[in-house]
Amino acid sequence: MKKTFISLAVALMATVMNAQTWTGDAKWSKSVTTGDPLSSMKIGADGSVYITGDYDATTAFGEITLTNDDELPAGYVAKYNADGSEAWAIGFMGDADIVAIDVDAAGNAYVAVTITDEVVFSGTDGQTNTVTSGDELHNALLIAKIDKDGVVLTTKVIASETNQEIAEQTIDWGDGPEPMYGGWDPIFVQANKLKVVDDKVYVSVSYKGDVKVDNIDWKGSYVNVWDMMYEDNRSAGILTVDASDLGNAASVLNVQMTGVVDYAQYFPEGLNFAVANGHVYAGLFGFGNLTITANNSAKDLEFESDGEGNNEHGFLLVNIPTTVDPLANTDPFSVTRYHAAAHERLNNFYNVSKMEVQDGNIYIAGVFNGELPFNTAKTSVGNCDMFFVSFSENLNPAVPFNWAVTSGYDEGTTSNSQEAVSCMIVNNGKVFAAGVAVQVQKDEDGETKVEPLTYLEIGENGATQQIDGPLFIGADDNHAGLTAVLTDNSKGSNANIGTTPAYQIAVYVSPVVTSIKSVEPAPATADRIYNLNGQQVNQPQKGVYIMGGKKYVK
């Protein structure tokens, strides 16, 4: 495919977005001048928009500027008011990666941050907060609560620790005893989703080591490798803390490898979740032998493995009631399994990226390799494919799923070529979804290429409509009439991944989606001139500009 570059002015951007999914012009739109990808976003009930990301130099939000003069990547969370004006921005200095954000009805923001060693940050009141993961080798989870005015209200760090019983095991190679567990694979706690529901904050994590905090007592998954050493395989879980003060941490779900027959790195893959109607629904891929624990009950599951590298990567949908009557004779939780044929294991090509419950249906998006467990007639192309699937919330065994859709895009088979889901919005039974494919084979300039994947509108029966467009970083619907979107308008069809990004944030009135209209070009406006970042220019200097819908060089 020929490499092309697409740069859209603000006026064109609004028209294209309008034609795809939303009605009317954007209520407001802004450019974000940061050199690093924006990681997550949330639109509040009042229309305020919160975004997070990383920066390693200077990033600006209107008149608000954050500067990072450290060698480590810093994280930020920024708020835009409902009218689009910049409210505040907070930088997390040190090795900090903000991976998830959610907002409650009062406008309090809750962020999940992966931290390494010491991280320092201040709210709008100037109060300095210092937290640490314990040392420079281990990642820990930081949860921070920030009020609507940018004041940091409280924080909580959740870290893992080395199991002392395992650490004391030794082996004698002839020169005296040496530890069998040398800690060569650092322990960590890393989040991938955070959700505020009523008075609780739910967080899904992966971890190594033992996690002991408040009411949580998760063990690591330790493997004795040929009586020579111990290895800690990755485990996963969902935890809650009280939204008021981030205290009272408790386990909702724990998933880890158990009962290994031969040495292999078995572990749960891509855990995600949704909370609705008194239930926590968890979705994940798994292989090997896994044990799932929830509501003080455990279930052991086995997936096909031939011991020669061919493994089944099945899908698990777990239904956990948030309250259980101990006197009732009911199952504390249920697991629905979806099988796929065993094949050679491929790393990083199984993930549950998005999960939502709406109007009695569960919607899940992610990536997979090989057979799609929900519908094995569908298989991935290249390294992996995006998938989107809908289940009935009652999980009727006679109807295993409502519909399942895959991207069918061939991104190649080099080691790091892959696809990723960037956003999924469910609106009145229809799904808007978008993603990205990274092609690692080099183009004529020696650069890796990125391809914004076709946007899909998926109807209630699984029928899809597709439209090309810019690269979506994220999107969120506040279910109160507004949708916020983040795009990188520099990434067009098969564009160079190193192209300078042109991030755009915009808020639209949310319609009841009925269809995706065809894209029509905006009418040319001869007397308006834009630069390649989509900003109107009154007195252009030397450079490349857009005027009347065409490029020209001054």
Coordinates of C-alpha atoms in Angstrom, one line a residue, residues 3-304:
K3 CA 2.3 5.5 2.1
T4 CA 0.2 8.7 2.4
F5 CA 0.0 11.4 5.0
I6 CA -3.4 13.0 5.9
S7 CA -3.6 16.3 7.8
L8 CA -7.0 17.8 8.4
A9 CA -7.8 21.3 9.4
V10 CA -10.2 21.9 12.3
A11 CA -13.1 22.7 10.0
L12 CA -12.6 19.5 8.0
M13 CA -12.2 17.5 11.2
A14 CA -15.6 18.5 12.4
T15 CA -17.2 17.6 9.1
V16 CA -15.6 14.2 8.8
M17 CA -16.4 13.2 12.5
N18 CA -20.0 14.5 11.9
A19 CA -20.4 12.3 8.9
Q20 CA -19.1 9.2 10.6
T21 CA -20.9 9.0 13.9
W22 CA -22.1 12.2 15.6
T23 CA -24.6 14.9 14.5
G24 CA -23.9 18.7 14.4
D25 CA -20.7 20.6 14.7
A26 CA -18.4 20.0 17.7
K27 CA -19.3 21.9 20.8
W28 CA -15.6 22.6 21.1
S29 CA -12.3 21.2 20.0
K30 CA -8.7 21.8 21.1
S31 CA -5.2 20.8 20.0
V32 CA -3.0 19.2 22.6
T33 CA 0.7 19.9 22.1
T34 CA 2.4 16.8 23.6
G35 CA 5.0 14.6 22.0
D36 CA 3.8 11.4 23.7
P37 CA 0.6 9.5 23.1
L38 CA -2.5 10.3 25.2
S39 CA -3.3 7.2 27.2
S40 CA -6.9 7.6 28.4
M41 CA -9.8 10.0 28.7
K42 CA -13.2 10.4 30.5
I43 CA -16.1 12.8 30.0
G44 CA -17.9 13.7 33.2
A45 CA -21.7 14.1 33.7
D46 CA -21.4 17.9 33.4
G47 CA -19.4 17.7 30.1
S48 CA -16.0 18.3 31.6
V49 CA -13.3 16.2 29.9
Y50 CA -10.3 14.6 31.6
I51 CA -7.3 13.2 29.7
T52 CA -4.1 11.5 30.8
G53 CA -0.8 10.8 29.1
D54 CA 3.0 10.9 29.4
Y55 CA 5.5 13.7 28.6
D56 CA 9.3 13.9 28.7
A57 CA 9.8 17.6 28.0
T58 CA 7.1 20.3 27.9
T59 CA 3.4 19.8 27.3
A60 CA 0.9 22.6 27.2
F61 CA -2.9 22.9 27.8
G62 CA -3.8 26.4 26.7
E63 CA -2.0 28.7 29.2
I64 CA -1.1 25.8 31.5
T65 CA 2.3 24.3 30.9
L66 CA 3.9 21.3 32.5
T67 CA 7.7 20.8 32.2
N68 CA 9.6 17.6 32.8
D69 CA 13.4 18.2 33.1
D70 CA 14.0 14.7 34.4
E71 CA 15.3 11.8 32.4
L72 CA 12.3 9.7 33.4
P73 CA 8.9 9.8 31.6
A74 CA 6.4 11.7 33.7
G75 CA 2.6 11.3 33.6
Y76 CA -0.1 13.9 33.6
V77 CA -3.9 14.3 34.1
A78 CA -5.6 17.4 32.7
K79 CA -9.1 18.7 32.9
Y80 CA -11.1 20.8 30.4
N81 CA -14.3 22.6 31.6
A82 CA -17.6 21.9 29.9
D83 CA -17.1 24.9 27.6
G84 CA -13.6 23.7 26.5
S85 CA -11.5 26.0 28.6
E86 CA -8.5 24.5 30.3
A87 CA -9.2 24.0 34.0
W88 CA -6.0 22.5 35.4
A89 CA -3.2 20.0 34.8
I90 CA -1.2 17.9 37.2
G91 CA 2.2 16.4 36.5
F92 CA 3.4 13.2 38.2
M93 CA 7.2 13.6 38.2
G94 CA 9.4 10.5 38.3
D95 CA 8.8 7.2 36.5
A96 CA 5.0 7.4 36.3
D97 CA 2.6 5.9 33.7
I98 CA -1.1 6.9 34.1
V99 CA -3.0 3.9 32.7
A100 CA -6.7 4.6 33.6
I101 CA -9.0 7.3 34.8
D102 CA -12.7 7.5 35.9
V103 CA -14.8 10.3 37.3
D104 CA -17.7 10.2 39.8
A105 CA -20.9 12.2 39.8
A106 CA -19.3 15.0 41.9
G107 CA -16.4 15.4 39.4
N108 CA -13.8 13.7 41.5
A109 CA -11.2 12.0 39.2
Y110 CA -9.6 8.7 40.2
V111 CA -6.5 7.7 38.4
A112 CA -4.5 4.4 38.3
V113 CA -0.8 5.0 37.9
T114 CA 2.1 2.6 37.5
I115 CA 5.0 4.0 39.5
T116 CA 8.7 3.0 39.8
D117 CA 10.7 4.2 42.8
E118 CA 9.8 7.7 43.9
V119 CA 7.1 9.9 42.3
V120 CA 6.3 13.4 43.3
F121 CA 3.2 15.5 42.3
S122 CA 1.2 18.5 43.5
G123 CA -2.4 19.5 43.1
T124 CA -3.7 23.0 42.4
D125 CA -3.4 23.8 46.1
G126 CA 0.4 23.4 45.9
Q127 CA 0.5 20.6 48.4
T128 CA 3.3 18.1 47.5
N129 CA 2.6 14.4 47.5
T130 CA 5.5 11.9 47.5
V131 CA 4.9 8.2 47.0
T132 CA 7.2 5.2 46.3
S133 CA 7.1 1.7 44.9
G134 CA 9.7 0.6 47.4
D135 CA 12.8 0.7 45.1
E136 CA 13.9 1.4 41.5
L137 CA 13.3 -2.1 40.2
H138 CA 9.7 -2.8 41.2
N139 CA 6.5 -1.3 39.8
A140 CA 3.6 -0.6 42.2
L141 CA 0.0 0.7 41.7
L142 CA -0.8 4.2 42.8
I143 CA -4.5 5.2 43.1
A144 CA -5.0 9.0 43.4
K145 CA -8.3 10.8 44.1
I146 CA -8.4 14.4 42.7
D147 CA -11.4 16.7 43.2
K148 CA -13.0 18.8 40.5
D149 CA -10.8 21.8 41.3
G150 CA -7.5 19.8 40.9
V151 CA -6.8 19.3 44.6
V152 CA -5.3 15.8 45.5
L153 CA -7.6 14.5 48.2
T154 CA -6.0 11.1 49.0
T155 CA -3.7 8.4 47.6
K156 CA -3.1 4.7 48.0
V157 CA -0.1 2.6 46.9
I158 CA -0.6 -1.1 46.4
A159 CA 2.7 -3.0 46.0
S160 CA 3.8 -6.7 46.1
E161 CA 6.5 -8.3 48.2
T162 CA 8.8 -11.3 47.8
N163 CA 7.5 -14.5 49.4
Q164 CA 9.9 -15.2 52.2
E165 CA 9.3 -19.0 52.3
I166 CA 10.2 -19.2 48.6
A167 CA 13.1 -16.8 49.0
E168 CA 14.7 -19.0 51.7
Q169 CA 14.8 -22.1 49.5
T170 CA 18.4 -22.9 48.5
I171 CA 20.3 -25.3 46.2
D172 CA 23.9 -26.4 46.6
W173 CA 25.9 -26.5 43.4
G174 CA 29.1 -27.6 45.2
D175 CA 30.2 -24.2 46.5
G176 CA 27.6 -23.9 49.2
P177 CA 23.9 -23.1 49.2
E178 CA 22.5 -20.4 46.8
P179 CA 19.0 -19.0 46.6
M180 CA 16.6 -20.8 44.3
Y181 CA 14.6 -17.6 43.8
G182 CA 17.0 -14.9 43.0
G183 CA 14.5 -12.1 42.2
W184 CA 15.9 -11.8 38.6
D185 CA 12.3 -11.3 37.4
P186 CA 11.2 -8.2 39.4
I187 CA 7.8 -8.3 41.3
F188 CA 5.2 -5.7 40.3
V189 CA 1.6 -4.6 40.5
Q190 CA 0.2 -3.0 37.3
A191 CA -3.3 -1.8 36.6
N192 CA -5.2 -1.8 33.2
K193 CA -8.6 -0.5 34.1
L194 CA -10.3 1.6 36.9
K195 CA -14.0 2.1 37.3
V196 CA -16.0 4.0 40.0
V197 CA -19.3 2.4 40.8
D198 CA -21.4 3.9 43.7
D199 CA -19.1 4.0 46.7
K200 CA -16.4 1.7 45.4
V201 CA -13.4 2.0 43.1
Y202 CA -12.8 -1.2 41.1
V203 CA -9.3 -1.8 39.6
S204 CA -8.1 -4.8 37.5
V205 CA -4.4 -5.6 37.8
S206 CA -1.7 -8.1 36.9
Y207 CA 1.0 -8.8 39.4
K208 CA 4.0 -10.9 40.5
G209 CA 5.0 -11.6 44.1
D210 CA 2.6 -11.6 47.1
V211 CA 0.1 -8.7 47.5
K212 CA -1.0 -8.1 51.1
V213 CA -2.9 -4.9 51.8
D214 CA -5.9 -4.4 54.0
N215 CA -8.2 -7.3 53.3
I216 CA -6.3 -8.6 50.3
D217 CA -4.0 -11.6 50.6
W218 CA -3.0 -12.7 47.1
K219 CA -0.1 -15.2 46.7
G220 CA 2.3 -15.2 43.8
S221 CA 2.3 -18.1 41.4
Y222 CA 5.6 -19.8 42.0
V223 CA 7.0 -22.6 39.8
N224 CA 9.7 -25.0 40.9
V225 CA 11.8 -25.4 37.7
W226 CA 13.5 -28.8 37.7
D227 CA 14.4 -28.4 41.4
M228 CA 16.9 -25.8 40.3
M229 CA 15.1 -22.5 40.7
Y230 CA 11.8 -20.8 41.3
E231 CA 10.0 -18.6 38.8
D232 CA 7.0 -16.4 39.7
N233 CA 4.5 -16.4 36.9
R234 CA 2.1 -13.5 36.3
S235 CA -1.2 -13.5 38.1
A236 CA -4.2 -11.2 37.8
G237 CA -7.0 -9.9 39.9
I238 CA -9.7 -7.3 40.5
L239 CA -9.8 -5.3 43.7
T240 CA -11.9 -2.6 45.3
V241 CA -11.2 0.3 47.6
D242 CA -13.7 2.7 49.2
A243 CA -14.2 5.7 47.0
S244 CA -14.3 8.1 50.0
D245 CA -10.7 7.5 51.2
L246 CA -9.3 4.7 49.0
G247 CA -9.1 2.5 52.1
N248 CA -10.5 -1.0 52.9
A249 CA -8.9 -2.7 49.9
A250 CA -10.6 -6.1 49.2
S251 CA -10.4 -8.8 46.6
V252 CA -13.1 -9.4 44.1
L253 CA -11.4 -11.9 41.8
N254 CA -8.0 -13.6 41.8
V255 CA -6.7 -15.7 38.8
Q256 CA -3.4 -17.6 38.7
M257 CA -1.6 -20.5 37.3
T258 CA -1.8 -23.8 39.4
G259 CA -1.1 -27.5 39.0
V260 CA 1.6 -27.3 36.4
V261 CA 2.4 -30.6 34.8
D262 CA 5.5 -29.5 33.0
Y263 CA 7.5 -26.3 33.1
A264 CA 5.7 -23.6 31.2
Q265 CA 4.8 -19.9 31.8
Y266 CA 1.1 -20.3 32.1
F267 CA -0.8 -17.2 33.2
P268 CA -4.1 -15.3 32.6
E269 CA -4.1 -12.9 29.7
G270 CA -5.7 -9.5 29.3
L271 CA -8.1 -9.4 32.3
N272 CA -10.9 -6.7 32.0
F273 CA -14.2 -6.2 33.7
A274 CA -17.5 -4.3 33.9
V275 CA -19.9 -3.7 36.8
A276 CA -23.6 -3.6 36.5
N277 CA -26.8 -4.7 38.2
G278 CA -25.2 -6.1 41.3
H279 CA -22.6 -8.2 39.3
V280 CA -19.0 -7.9 38.3
Y281 CA -18.4 -9.4 34.9
A282 CA -14.8 -10.3 34.1
G283 CA -13.4 -11.4 30.8
L284 CA -10.0 -12.9 30.1
F285 CA -8.0 -15.3 28.0
G286 CA -6.3 -18.1 29.7
F287 CA -4.1 -21.1 29.0
G288 CA -2.5 -23.9 31.0
N289 CA -4.1 -24.7 34.4
L290 CA -5.7 -21.8 36.1
T291 CA -7.5 -21.3 39.5
I292 CA -10.1 -18.6 39.8
T293 CA -11.1 -17.4 43.3
A294 CA -14.0 -15.1 44.1
N295 CA -16.5 -14.8 47.0
N296 CA -14.3 -17.2 49.1
S297 CA -14.8 -20.0 46.5
A298 CA -12.4 -21.4 44.0
K299 CA -12.7 -23.2 40.6
D300 CA -9.9 -25.0 38.8
L301 CA -9.8 -24.9 35.0
E302 CA -7.6 -26.7 32.5
F303 CA -6.9 -25.8 28.9
E304 CA -5.5 -28.1 26.2

